[in-house]
Tab-separated table of C-alpha atoms and ligand atoms in Angstrom:
chain	number	residue	atom	x	y	z
A	147	UNK	CA	11.702	23.846	4.164
A	148	UNK	CA	9.175	25.078	6.635
A	149	UNK	CA	10.360	27.730	9.078
A	150	UNK	CA	7.429	27.610	11.461
A	151	UNK	CA	7.394	26.318	15.002
A	152	UNK	CA	4.258	24.743	16.432
A	153	UNK	CA	3.187	22.202	19.008
A	154	UNK	CA	0.586	19.456	18.877
A	155	UNK	CA	-0.592	19.591	22.461
A	156	UNK	CA	-1.846	16.556	24.337
A	157	UNK	CA	-1.907	14.179	21.370
A	158	UNK	CA	-1.916	10.448	21.940
A	159	UNK	CA	1.461	9.671	20.376
A	160	UNK	CA	1.371	6.169	18.870
A	161	UNK	CA	4.879	5.349	17.703
A	162	UNK	CA	5.700	1.637	17.321
A	163	UNK	CA	9.362	2.430	16.538
A	164	UNK	CA	9.917	3.689	20.082
A	165	UNK	CA	7.121	1.693	21.729
A	166	UNK	CA	5.433	4.916	22.821
A	167	UNK	CA	1.662	5.036	23.219
A	168	UNK	CA	0.899	7.916	25.532
A	169	UNK	CA	-0.158	11.546	25.551
A	170	UNK	CA	2.539	14.150	24.927
A	171	UNK	CA	3.245	17.514	23.386
A	172	UNK	CA	5.118	17.233	20.102
A	173	UNK	CA	7.000	20.335	18.979
A	174	UNK	CA	7.763	20.696	15.275
A	175	UNK	CA	10.469	23.176	14.322
A	176	UNK	CA	11.005	23.591	10.588
A	177	UNK	CA	11.205	20.213	8.931
A	178	UNK	CA	11.937	18.241	12.105
A	179	UNK	CA	10.503	17.184	15.395
A	180	UNK	CA	12.123	19.311	18.098
A	181	UNK	CA	10.836	17.544	21.199
A	182	UNK	CA	8.336	15.018	22.516
A	183	UNK	CA	7.258	15.536	26.121
A	184	UNK	CA	5.882	18.403	28.177
A	185	UNK	CA	7.454	21.369	26.427
A	186	UNK	CA	5.419	23.518	24.083
A	187	UNK	CA	6.637	26.190	21.643
A	188	UNK	CA	5.143	28.395	18.972
A	189	UNK	CA	1.565	27.991	17.814
A	190	UNK	CA	-0.408	25.476	19.896
A	191	UNK	CA	-2.484	23.028	17.844
A	192	UNK	CA	-4.836	21.294	20.281
A	193	UNK	CA	-4.689	17.544	19.753
A	194	UNK	CA	-6.339	16.087	22.868
A	195	UNK	CA	-8.295	12.986	21.884
A	196	UNK	CA	-6.433	12.742	18.587
A	197	UNK	CA	-3.729	10.272	17.578
A	198	UNK	CA	-0.349	11.440	16.304
A	199	UNK	CA	1.453	8.700	14.380
A	200	UNK	CA	4.272	8.451	11.861
A	201	UNK	CA	2.980	9.226	8.364
A	202	UNK	CA	1.607	6.123	6.658
A	203	UNK	CA	3.682	4.187	4.111
A	204	UNK	CA	2.110	2.232	1.258
A	205	UNK	CA	4.243	-0.455	-0.392
A	206	UNK	CA	1.809	-0.994	-3.239
A	207	UNK	CA	0.065	1.690	-5.282
A	208	UNK	CA	-0.567	2.439	-8.940
A	209	UNK	CA	-0.018	6.085	-9.847
A	210	UNK	CA	-0.461	5.302	-13.581
A	211	UNK	CA	1.963	7.974	-14.754
A	212	UNK	CA	3.481	7.829	-17.325
A	213	UNK	CA	0.854	6.651	-19.778
A	214	UNK	CA	-2.332	6.261	-17.753
A	215	UNK	CA	-3.047	9.880	-16.842
A	216	UNK	CA	-6.765	9.489	-17.490
A	217	UNK	CA	-6.846	7.201	-14.443
A	218	UNK	CA	-4.300	8.890	-12.138
A	219	UNK	CA	-1.153	11.019	-12.086
A	220	UNK	CA	1.688	11.297	-9.633
A	221	UNK	CA	0.065	14.527	-8.466
A	222	UNK	CA	-3.497	13.208	-8.070
A	223	UNK	CA	-2.445	9.856	-6.614
A	224	UNK	CA	-0.136	11.394	-4.046
A	225	UNK	CA	-2.822	13.950	-3.167
A	226	UNK	CA	-5.163	11.045	-2.427
A	227	UNK	CA	-2.314	9.468	-0.451
A	228	UNK	CA	-1.758	12.582	1.658
A	229	UNK	CA	-5.523	12.857	2.255
A	230	UNK	CA	-5.365	9.280	3.552
A	231	UNK	CA	-2.509	10.096	5.936
A	232	UNK	CA	0.389	8.813	3.817
A	233	UNK	CA	3.819	10.387	3.577
A	234	UNK	CA	5.390	7.727	1.331
A	235	UNK	CA	4.124	5.447	-1.424
A	236	UNK	CA	5.698	2.859	-3.732
A	237	UNK	CA	4.189	3.012	-7.231
A	238	UNK	CA	4.236	-0.153	-9.285
A	239	UNK	CA	6.011	-0.493	-12.615
A	240	UNK	CA	3.011	-1.343	-14.840
A	241	UNK	CA	2.965	2.087	-16.463
A	242	UNK	CA	3.297	2.918	-20.160
A	243	UNK	CA	6.172	2.824	-20.854
A	244	UNK	CA	6.898	0.188	-18.250
A	245	UNK	CA	9.312	1.194	-15.480
A	246	UNK	CA	11.812	-1.456	-16.560
A	247	UNK	CA	14.852	0.812	-16.887
A	248	UNK	CA	16.386	3.709	-15.019
A	249	UNK	CA	14.965	6.315	-17.443
A	250	UNK	CA	11.347	5.714	-16.450
A	251	UNK	CA	12.266	5.490	-12.764
A	252	UNK	CA	13.989	8.855	-13.061
A	253	UNK	CA	10.974	10.270	-14.877
A	254	UNK	CA	8.681	9.204	-12.019
A	255	UNK	CA	11.126	10.671	-9.504
A	256	UNK	CA	11.179	13.943	-11.432
A	257	UNK	CA	7.373	14.047	-11.523
A	258	UNK	CA	7.428	13.394	-7.790
A	259	UNK	CA	9.889	16.221	-7.151
A	260	UNK	CA	7.673	18.594	-9.127
A	261	UNK	CA	4.226	17.574	-7.984
A	262	UNK	CA	4.073	14.907	-5.319
A	263	UNK	CA	2.314	15.410	-2.015
A	264	UNK	CA	4.310	12.606	-0.424
A	265	UNK	CA	7.614	10.843	-1.003
A	266	UNK	CA	7.632	8.399	-3.892
A	267	UNK	CA	9.763	5.239	-3.938
A	268	UNK	CA	9.228	3.621	-7.347
A	269	UNK	CA	9.172	-0.145	-7.770
A	270	UNK	CA	11.081	-1.339	-10.848
A	271	UNK	CA	9.916	-4.096	-13.173
A	272	UNK	CA	11.443	-7.559	-12.861
A	273	UNK	CA	11.330	-8.261	-16.602
A	274	UNK	CA	11.446	-6.181	-19.745
A	275	UNK	CA	7.978	-4.989	-20.672
A	276	UNK	CA	6.549	-7.165	-17.857
A	277	UNK	CA	6.763	-9.978	-20.383
A	278	UNK	CA	8.279	-12.465	-17.942
A	279	UNK	CA	11.147	-13.429	-20.215
A	280	UNK	CA	14.261	-11.248	-20.044
A	281	UNK	CA	15.330	-9.539	-16.847
A	282	UNK	CA	14.862	-5.765	-16.785
A	283	UNK	CA	17.799	-3.434	-16.021
A	284	UNK	CA	17.804	-4.280	-12.344
A	285	UNK	CA	21.299	-2.938	-11.690
A	286	UNK	CA	20.678	0.412	-13.357
A	287	UNK	CA	17.424	0.800	-11.444
A	288	UNK	CA	19.067	-0.191	-8.156
A	289	UNK	CA	21.712	2.458	-8.887
A	290	UNK	CA	19.019	5.174	-8.896
A	291	UNK	CA	17.590	3.924	-5.612
A	292	UNK	CA	15.088	1.168	-6.439
A	293	UNK	CA	14.763	-1.264	-3.514
A	294	UNK	CA	12.030	-3.540	-4.855
A	295	UNK	CA	11.273	-5.134	-8.217
A	296	UNK	CA	7.866	-6.382	-9.306
A	297	UNK	CA	5.942	-7.153	-12.492
A	298	UNK	CA	2.764	-6.532	-10.480
A	299	UNK	CA	-0.365	-7.448	-12.381
A	300	UNK	CA	1.783	-9.951	-14.276
A	301	UNK	CA	3.231	-12.969	-12.509
A	302	UNK	CA	6.795	-14.034	-13.234
A	303	UNK	CA	5.625	-17.331	-14.619
A	304	UNK	CA	9.015	-18.911	-15.326
A	305	UNK	CA	10.794	-20.368	-12.286
A	306	UNK	CA	14.094	-19.880	-14.080
A	307	UNK	CA	13.489	-16.149	-14.575
A	308	UNK	CA	12.219	-15.745	-11.025
A	309	UNK	CA	15.270	-17.516	-9.637
A	310	UNK	CA	17.615	-15.272	-11.598
A	311	UNK	CA	15.728	-12.184	-10.502
A	312	UNK	CA	16.008	-13.197	-6.841
A	313	UNK	CA	19.710	-13.937	-7.292
A	314	UNK	CA	20.439	-10.560	-8.945
A	315	UNK	CA	18.314	-8.587	-6.516
A	316	UNK	CA	20.244	-10.155	-3.649
A	317	UNK	CA	23.365	-8.371	-4.943
A	318	UNK	CA	21.868	-5.083	-3.706
A	319	UNK	CA	19.908	-6.719	-0.881
A	320	UNK	CA	16.844	-5.666	-2.888
A	321	UNK	CA	13.460	-7.389	-2.813
A	322	UNK	CA	11.499	-9.218	-5.480
A	323	UNK	CA	7.732	-8.957	-5.150
A	324	UNK	CA	5.934	-11.448	-7.363
A	325	UNK	CA	2.275	-11.147	-8.257
A	326	UNK	CA	1.402	-14.720	-7.237
A	327	UNK	CA	-0.890	-16.123	-9.887
A	328	UNK	CA	-0.212	-19.362	-11.699
A	329	UNK	CA	-1.735	-18.275	-15.005
A	330	UNK	CA	-2.248	-21.806	-16.295
A	331	UNK	CA	-4.898	-22.056	-13.569
A	332	UNK	CA	-6.499	-18.633	-14.017
A	333	UNK	CA	-6.742	-17.951	-17.757
A	334	UNK	CA	-9.932	-15.942	-18.318
A	335	UNK	CA	-10.863	-16.045	-14.634
A	336	UNK	CA	-13.423	-13.504	-13.430
A	337	UNK	CA	-13.666	-14.087	-9.677
A	338	UNK	CA	-12.748	-16.484	-6.874
A	339	UNK	CA	-13.512	-20.086	-7.817
A	340	UNK	CA	-16.120	-21.551	-5.507
A	341	UNK	CA	-19.842	-21.795	-4.844
A	342	UNK	CA	-20.420	-18.144	-5.808
A	343	UNK	CA	-18.658	-18.449	-9.168
A	344	UNK	CA	-20.756	-21.557	-9.914
A	345	UNK	CA	-23.913	-19.703	-8.939
A	346	UNK	CA	-23.090	-16.561	-10.902
A	347	UNK	CA	-21.771	-18.401	-13.941
A	348	UNK	CA	-18.400	-16.616	-13.868
A	349	UNK	CA	-15.094	-18.369	-14.523
A	350	UNK	CA	-13.221	-19.065	-11.300
A	351	UNK	CA	-9.705	-18.029	-10.127
A	352	UNK	CA	-8.776	-20.943	-7.862
A	353	UNK	CA	-6.938	-20.275	-4.612
A	354	UNK	CA	-4.264	-22.797	-5.597
A	355	UNK	CA	-3.093	-20.415	-8.331
A	356	UNK	CA	-1.831	-18.058	-5.624
A	357	UNK	CA	-0.684	-20.690	-3.161
A	358	UNK	CA	1.335	-22.784	-5.609
A	359	UNK	CA	3.253	-19.754	-6.828
A	360	UNK	CA	3.920	-18.481	-3.321
A	361	UNK	CA	5.185	-21.962	-2.368
A	362	UNK	CA	7.481	-22.005	-5.407
A	363	UNK	CA	8.821	-18.524	-4.702
A	364	UNK	CA	9.467	-19.315	-1.044
A	365	UNK	CA	11.494	-22.370	-2.055
A	366	UNK	CA	13.468	-20.321	-4.581
A	367	UNK	CA	14.127	-17.547	-2.041
A	368	UNK	CA	15.206	-20.077	0.578
A	369	UNK	CA	17.729	-21.674	-1.747
A	370	UNK	CA	19.327	-18.316	-2.532
A	371	UNK	CA	18.970	-16.547	0.801
A	372	UNK	CA	17.174	-13.855	-1.225
A	373	UNK	CA	14.448	-11.431	-0.144
A	374	UNK	CA	10.897	-12.116	-1.309
A	375	UNK	CA	7.833	-9.950	-0.754
A	376	UNK	CA	4.378	-11.477	-1.180
A	377	UNK	CA	1.847	-8.864	-2.290
A	378	UNK	CA	-1.902	-8.797	-1.616
A	379	UNK	CA	-2.187	-12.086	0.303
A	380	UNK	CA	-5.697	-13.378	-0.311
A	381	UNK	CA	-6.000	-16.979	0.905
A	382	UNK	CA	-5.734	-18.828	4.212
A	383	UNK	CA	-3.185	-21.271	2.835
A	384	UNK	CA	-0.946	-18.422	1.620
A	385	UNK	CA	-0.927	-17.069	5.178
A	386	UNK	CA	0.009	-20.540	6.465
A	387	UNK	CA	2.816	-20.883	3.913
A	388	UNK	CA	4.317	-17.513	4.888
A	389	UNK	CA	3.976	-18.303	8.584
A	390	UNK	CA	5.906	-21.557	8.117
A	391	UNK	CA	8.492	-19.831	5.922
A	392	UNK	CA	9.144	-17.186	8.563
A	393	UNK	CA	9.563	-19.900	11.194
A	394	UNK	CA	12.067	-21.436	8.793
A	395	UNK	CA	13.925	-18.081	8.597
A	396	UNK	CA	13.213	-17.547	4.925
A	397	UNK	CA	13.640	-13.840	4.163
A	398	UNK	CA	10.024	-13.103	3.317
A	399	UNK	CA	7.736	-10.160	3.988
A	400	UNK	CA	4.064	-9.943	3.100
A	401	UNK	CA	1.267	-7.429	2.747
A	402	UNK	CA	-2.520	-7.564	2.897
A	403	UNK	CA	-4.991	-5.092	1.445
A	404	UNK	CA	-7.960	-3.572	3.265
A	405	UNK	CA	-10.292	-5.168	0.718
A	406	UNK	CA	-8.880	-8.650	1.303
A	407	UNK	CA	-9.278	-8.376	5.075
A	408	UNK	CA	-12.790	-6.946	4.786
A	409	UNK	CA	-14.755	-8.004	1.709
A	410	UNK	CA	-15.761	-11.432	0.387
A	411	UNK	CA	-16.890	-12.865	-2.933
A	412	UNK	CA	-20.492	-12.357	-1.766
A	413	UNK	CA	-20.108	-8.805	-3.092
A	414	UNK	CA	-19.757	-10.159	-6.616
A	415	UNK	CA	-23.406	-11.218	-6.678
A	416	UNK	CA	-24.188	-7.555	-7.378
A	417	UNK	CA	-22.195	-7.857	-10.629
A	418	UNK	CA	-20.871	-4.421	-9.774
A	419	UNK	CA	-17.372	-4.317	-11.325
A	420	UNK	CA	-16.123	-2.115	-8.503
A	421	UNK	CA	-15.602	-5.462	-6.720
A	422	UNK	CA	-13.513	-6.937	-9.517
A	423	UNK	CA	-9.917	-7.194	-8.378
A	424	UNK	CA	-6.864	-9.370	-8.805
A	425	UNK	CA	-6.362	-11.462	-6.717
A	426	UNK	CA	-10.122	-11.745	-6.272
A	427	UNK	CA	-12.188	-11.295	-3.126
A	428	UNK	CA	-12.334	-14.667	-1.386
A	429	UNK	CA	-14.278	-16.331	1.418
A	430	UNK	CA	-14.975	-15.312	5.003
A	431	UNK	CA	-12.518	-17.997	6.169
A	432	UNK	CA	-9.815	-16.358	4.065
A	433	UNK	CA	-10.675	-12.918	5.448
A	434	UNK	CA	-10.342	-14.361	8.957
A	435	UNK	CA	-7.008	-15.994	8.131
A	436	UNK	CA	-5.617	-12.754	6.688
A	437	UNK	CA	-6.691	-10.974	9.885
A	438	UNK	CA	-4.940	-13.626	11.973
A	439	UNK	CA	-1.862	-13.228	9.805
A	440	UNK	CA	-1.822	-9.503	10.532
A	441	UNK	CA	-2.426	-10.113	14.231
A	442	UNK	CA	0.454	-12.561	14.680
A	443	UNK	CA	2.867	-10.638	12.438
A	444	UNK	CA	2.951	-13.206	9.624
A	445	UNK	CA	1.734	-10.398	7.390
A	446	UNK	CA	3.976	-7.394	7.949
A	447	UNK	CA	2.192	-4.587	6.175
A	448	UNK	CA	-1.187	-3.246	5.166
A	449	UNK	CA	-0.842	-2.043	1.571
A	450	UNK	CA	-3.677	-0.717	-0.527
A	451	UNK	CA	-2.963	-1.873	-4.103
A	452	UNK	CA	-4.640	1.459	-4.946
A	453	UNK	CA	-5.585	0.717	-8.573
A	454	UNK	CA	-7.433	3.593	-10.219
A	455	UNK	CA	-9.398	3.009	-13.409
A	456	UNK	CA	-11.418	5.713	-15.178
A	457	UNK	CA	-15.217	5.274	-15.061
A	458	UNK	CA	-15.536	4.685	-18.802
A	459	UNK	CA	-13.336	1.602	-18.422
A	460	UNK	CA	-14.363	0.344	-14.996
A	461	UNK	CA	-18.102	0.876	-15.200
A	462	UNK	CA	-18.774	-1.724	-17.864
A	463	UNK	CA	-20.226	-5.191	-17.676
A	464	UNK	CA	-18.319	-7.447	-15.292
A	465	UNK	CA	-16.433	-9.453	-17.931
A	466	UNK	CA	-15.074	-6.369	-19.721
A	467	UNK	CA	-14.116	-4.317	-16.671
A	468	UNK	CA	-10.468	-4.130	-15.539
A	469	UNK	CA	-9.391	-5.392	-12.113
A	470	UNK	CA	-8.594	-2.955	-9.335
A	471	UNK	CA	-9.883	-0.737	-6.522
A	472	UNK	CA	-8.983	2.596	-4.955
A	473	UNK	CA	-7.589	2.383	-1.444
A	474	UNK	CA	-5.428	5.287	-0.331
A	475	UNK	CA	-8.136	7.458	1.213
A	476	UNK	CA	-9.908	4.669	3.080
A	477	UNK	CA	-7.139	2.328	4.310
A	478	UNK	CA	-6.631	3.939	7.711
A	479	UNK	CA	-10.361	4.105	8.442
A	480	UNK	CA	-11.026	0.564	7.191
A	481	UNK	CA	-8.176	-0.652	9.410
A	482	UNK	CA	-9.569	1.167	12.457
A	483	UNK	CA	-13.122	0.028	11.751
A	484	UNK	CA	-12.413	-3.589	10.825
A	485	UNK	CA	-9.312	-4.430	12.843
A	486	UNK	CA	-8.768	-2.009	15.724
A	487	UNK	CA	-12.309	-1.523	16.987
A	488	UNK	CA	-13.100	-5.271	16.948
A	489	UNK	CA	-9.821	-5.941	18.810
A	490	UNK	CA	-7.913	-7.804	16.084
A	491	UNK	CA	-5.032	-5.293	16.296
A	492	UNK	CA	-4.140	-2.694	18.873
A	493	UNK	CA	-3.841	0.809	17.495
A	494	UNK	CA	-0.065	0.540	17.840
A	495	UNK	CA	-0.025	-2.723	15.873
A	496	UNK	CA	-2.170	-1.105	13.194
A	497	UNK	CA	0.229	1.847	12.911
A	498	UNK	CA	3.126	-0.612	12.740
A	499	UNK	CA	1.481	-2.381	9.782
A	500	UNK	CA	0.527	0.878	8.064
A	501	UNK	CA	3.805	2.708	8.615
A	502	UNK	CA	6.680	1.416	10.705
A	503	UNK	CA	7.098	-2.072	9.296
A	504	UNK	CA	6.680	-1.161	5.613
A	505	UNK	CA	9.106	1.757	6.034
A	506	UNK	CA	11.712	-0.487	7.678
A	507	UNK	CA	11.315	-3.203	5.042
A	508	UNK	CA	12.409	-0.742	2.327
A	509	UNK	CA	14.971	1.232	4.386
A	510	UNK	CA	12.940	4.423	4.048
A	511	UNK	CA	14.966	6.706	6.241
A	512	UNK	CA	12.816	9.354	7.892
A	513	UNK	CA	9.552	7.402	7.521
A	514	UNK	CA	7.762	5.060	9.915
A	515	UNK	CA	9.011	6.886	13.013
A	516	UNK	CA	10.448	7.121	15.532
A	517	UNK	CA	8.611	10.238	16.646
A	518	UNK	CA	11.603	11.688	18.440
A	519	UNK	CA	13.655	14.882	18.647
A	520	UNK	CA	15.731	15.414	15.519
A	521	UNK	CA	13.780	13.149	13.157
A	522	UNK	CA	11.928	14.445	10.063
A	523	UNK	CA	8.381	15.559	10.884
A	524	UNK	CA	6.577	13.032	8.659
A	525	UNK	CA	3.380	12.682	10.636
A	526	UNK	CA	-0.339	12.051	10.548
A	527	UNK	CA	-2.816	13.368	13.103
A	528	UNK	CA	-6.161	11.591	13.062
A	529	UNK	CA	-9.348	11.286	15.042
A	530	UNK	CA	-9.978	7.567	15.654
A	531	UNK	CA	-13.504	8.273	16.908
A	532	UNK	CA	-14.746	10.381	14.021
A	533	UNK	CA	-17.336	8.619	11.928
A	534	UNK	CA	-17.771	9.420	8.264
A	535	UNK	CA	-19.392	8.043	5.165
A	536	UNK	CA	-17.245	7.236	2.147
A	537	UNK	CA	-18.345	8.893	-1.075
A	538	UNK	CA	-16.652	8.189	-4.387
A	539	UNK	CA	-17.103	11.703	-5.704
A	540	UNK	CA	-15.171	13.345	-2.878
A	541	UNK	CA	-12.038	11.324	-3.675
A	542	UNK	CA	-8.883	13.207	-4.658
A	543	UNK	CA	-8.021	10.437	-7.081
A	544	UNK	CA	-8.836	10.975	-10.757
A	545	UNK	CA	-10.835	7.754	-10.576
A	546	UNK	CA	-13.888	6.775	-8.587
A	547	UNK	CA	-13.661	3.003	-8.121
A	548	UNK	CA	-13.818	2.675	-4.347
A	549	UNK	CA	-15.505	-0.498	-3.069
A	550	UNK	CA	-16.262	1.246	0.222
A	551	UNK	CA	-18.619	3.944	-1.131
A	552	UNK	CA	-21.619	4.350	1.135
A	553	UNK	CA	-19.914	2.693	4.099
A	554	UNK	CA	-19.685	4.325	7.481
A	555	UNK	CA	-16.161	4.141	8.831
A	556	UNK	CA	-14.408	5.293	11.986
A	557	UNK	CA	-11.192	7.278	11.848
A	558	UNK	CA	-10.563	10.458	9.923
A	559	UNK	CA	-7.336	12.185	8.979
A	560	UNK	CA	-7.074	15.702	10.367
A	561	UNK	CA	-3.562	16.753	9.310
A	562	UNK	CA	-0.725	15.142	7.359
A	563	UNK	CA	2.782	16.617	7.510
A	564	UNK	CA	5.685	15.995	5.181
A	565	UNK	CA	8.923	17.291	6.671
A	566	UNK	CA	7.044	19.732	8.855
A	567	UNK	CA	4.866	21.115	6.100
A	568	UNK	CA	1.118	20.501	6.088
A	569	UNK	CA	0.163	18.482	3.019
A	570	UNK	CA	-3.309	18.098	4.531
A	571	UNK	CA	-4.826	20.562	6.970
A	572	UNK	CA	-8.194	19.972	8.584
A	573	UNK	CA	-8.776	17.149	6.126
A	574	UNK	CA	-8.061	19.234	3.033
A	575	UNK	CA	-4.982	18.730	0.855
A	576	UNK	CA	-2.829	21.834	0.499
A	577	UNK	CA	-0.670	22.495	-2.536
A	578	UNK	CA	2.159	23.043	-3.273
A	579	UNK	CA	3.931	20.893	-0.765
A	580	UNK	CA	7.021	19.232	-1.993
A	581	UNK	CA	10.597	20.177	-2.634
A	582	UNK	CA	12.730	17.099	-2.249
A	583	UNK	CA	12.435	13.859	-4.177
A	584	UNK	CA	12.956	10.326	-3.074
A	585	UNK	CA	13.580	9.731	0.583
A	586	UNK	CA	15.210	11.994	3.056
A	587	UNK	CA	18.178	11.882	5.332
A	588	UNK	CA	17.274	11.539	8.993
B	709	LIG	O1	-6.604	-5.605	-9.280
B	709	LIG	C1	-5.491	-5.319	-9.662
B	709	LIG	N1	-5.253	-4.192	-10.369
B	709	LIG	N2	-4.483	-6.147	-9.401
B	709	LIG	C2	-3.262	-5.978	-9.917
B	709	LIG	O2	-2.386	-6.766	-9.629
B	709	LIG	C3	-2.993	-4.870	-10.859
B	709	LIG	C4	-3.928	-3.757	-10.619
B	709	LIG	C5	-3.912	-2.709	-11.694
B	709	LIG	O3	-2.826	-2.333	-12.172
B	709	LIG	O4	-4.989	-2.213	-12.037
C-alpha cells in the first residue's frame, strides 16, 4: 500500500468507462483515487498537456515463465508491460510445463505476487499439453480464477473438442480463445500466401485457414450460447465474419494486434525474421479492414501478442526462425501514430480498445476505469505529442524482436501507477512494486 497523497494537475482525463474526456485534477490517496475535479491535495504533479487514462490491459501476452526464461520472465515481461503503460496482462498457456492445470496457474500467480510490475491474469490451456485431444482441467483452473482458456499457438483442430471446451467453459461463463488456423491448409507455411510468397519462394499461409476456423467456431459458439474470443484477427473476411456474428448476437469478442493493423507482407521481402509471425502479416486491404473493425467496434480490443524470442533463436534464416514479435512497449505509441493521429479512432476509442473493453471482457475489477473517487489508482499518464524512436536495445524485455525498431512514433508513457504506486516514473520502471496478486477488489 502506498501512503502518499498527490495530485495530477490539469491532466486531460480520458476515461471511456465514464465518458469523460476533459481536463481535471486527479487526487490519488494511498492506493485509490480520492477525487476527480478541481480539488488538489498533497504533492502537485503537473500534467497539463498530458493524458491520464486507466492503465492499459493486454489480453494476449507471452511471459514464457515457467520454462522459457531465456526469452522472458514474469518479472521482465511485466516490467516491459509497465513501461508500455499496462497495469494488467493475460499470459498465454504455452509455457513449459503448459498451464493446463491449476498447479501451473498458481505458480504463475505466485511469481506475479513476488515479482510482477502489473497484475497478471493467466490464461489456461484448452487441452492437455496443447495437444488438441483431451480437455485440460478447466474446472480446477476456473476455481483459481481463470476466465479464459486458449491453446494459443496451437489451434484446437477438432470441432468435437472445441465444442466440448465451449460447453464446459460456459459453466463458469468463461471464454474460449482459439488460435484460428486450419492446419491442413498451413502445414510448413512461412508467410501470407499471395503474390509476395510466390515472388519470395516461401510457402504460403492462406487467409482461408483463419477464416474457415473462425466461421466454424462462431457456429459452434452460437449453438451453445457460449463465449468465444477471436485472437489476432488478420484478414478482412475474419472481420466481416465477426461483424455478422455480432449482429446475430453471437457472444464473440475479438482482438487485433498493432502489427496486424500496421504492417504488411511487403516487410517479408527483407527476409528479416523479425517480421515472421503467426498469423502472418497480410495485405494492405486486410490492414484497412482490421482498422475499420476497430473503428466500428467489431474488434473490441487491441492486444499485443507480445511474443519474445531470444536472439540466438529469432535471428536465424527465415525458415528456421520462430514466429512472434514484441509489442508491450510500443502498442500505445503505434496506436496513437497509426490510428489516432490519422483519425481512425478518437483517443477515447483507442483507450477503450487498449483498456476499458478488454478489462470488462474478463471482469477485471479495478482495471479499465472508471477514473472516479474510490476506485483503485491503476493509471497511465502519457504525452500523446512526444515523438520518439524505437530501439530494440532499450527494451525492458529479455528479448529484442521488435518489428518497430528504427520507427519514429508519437506518444510516450510518462508514469504508470498500480494501486497508487509508481511502477514507472518519468518513463523508467521502478522496482519493487507489487504486493497483491491477481486482480483487486474495487
Ligand atoms: O507469432 C506467434 N508467436 N503467434 C503465436 O500464436 C504464438 C506466439 C509465440 O508463442 O511465440
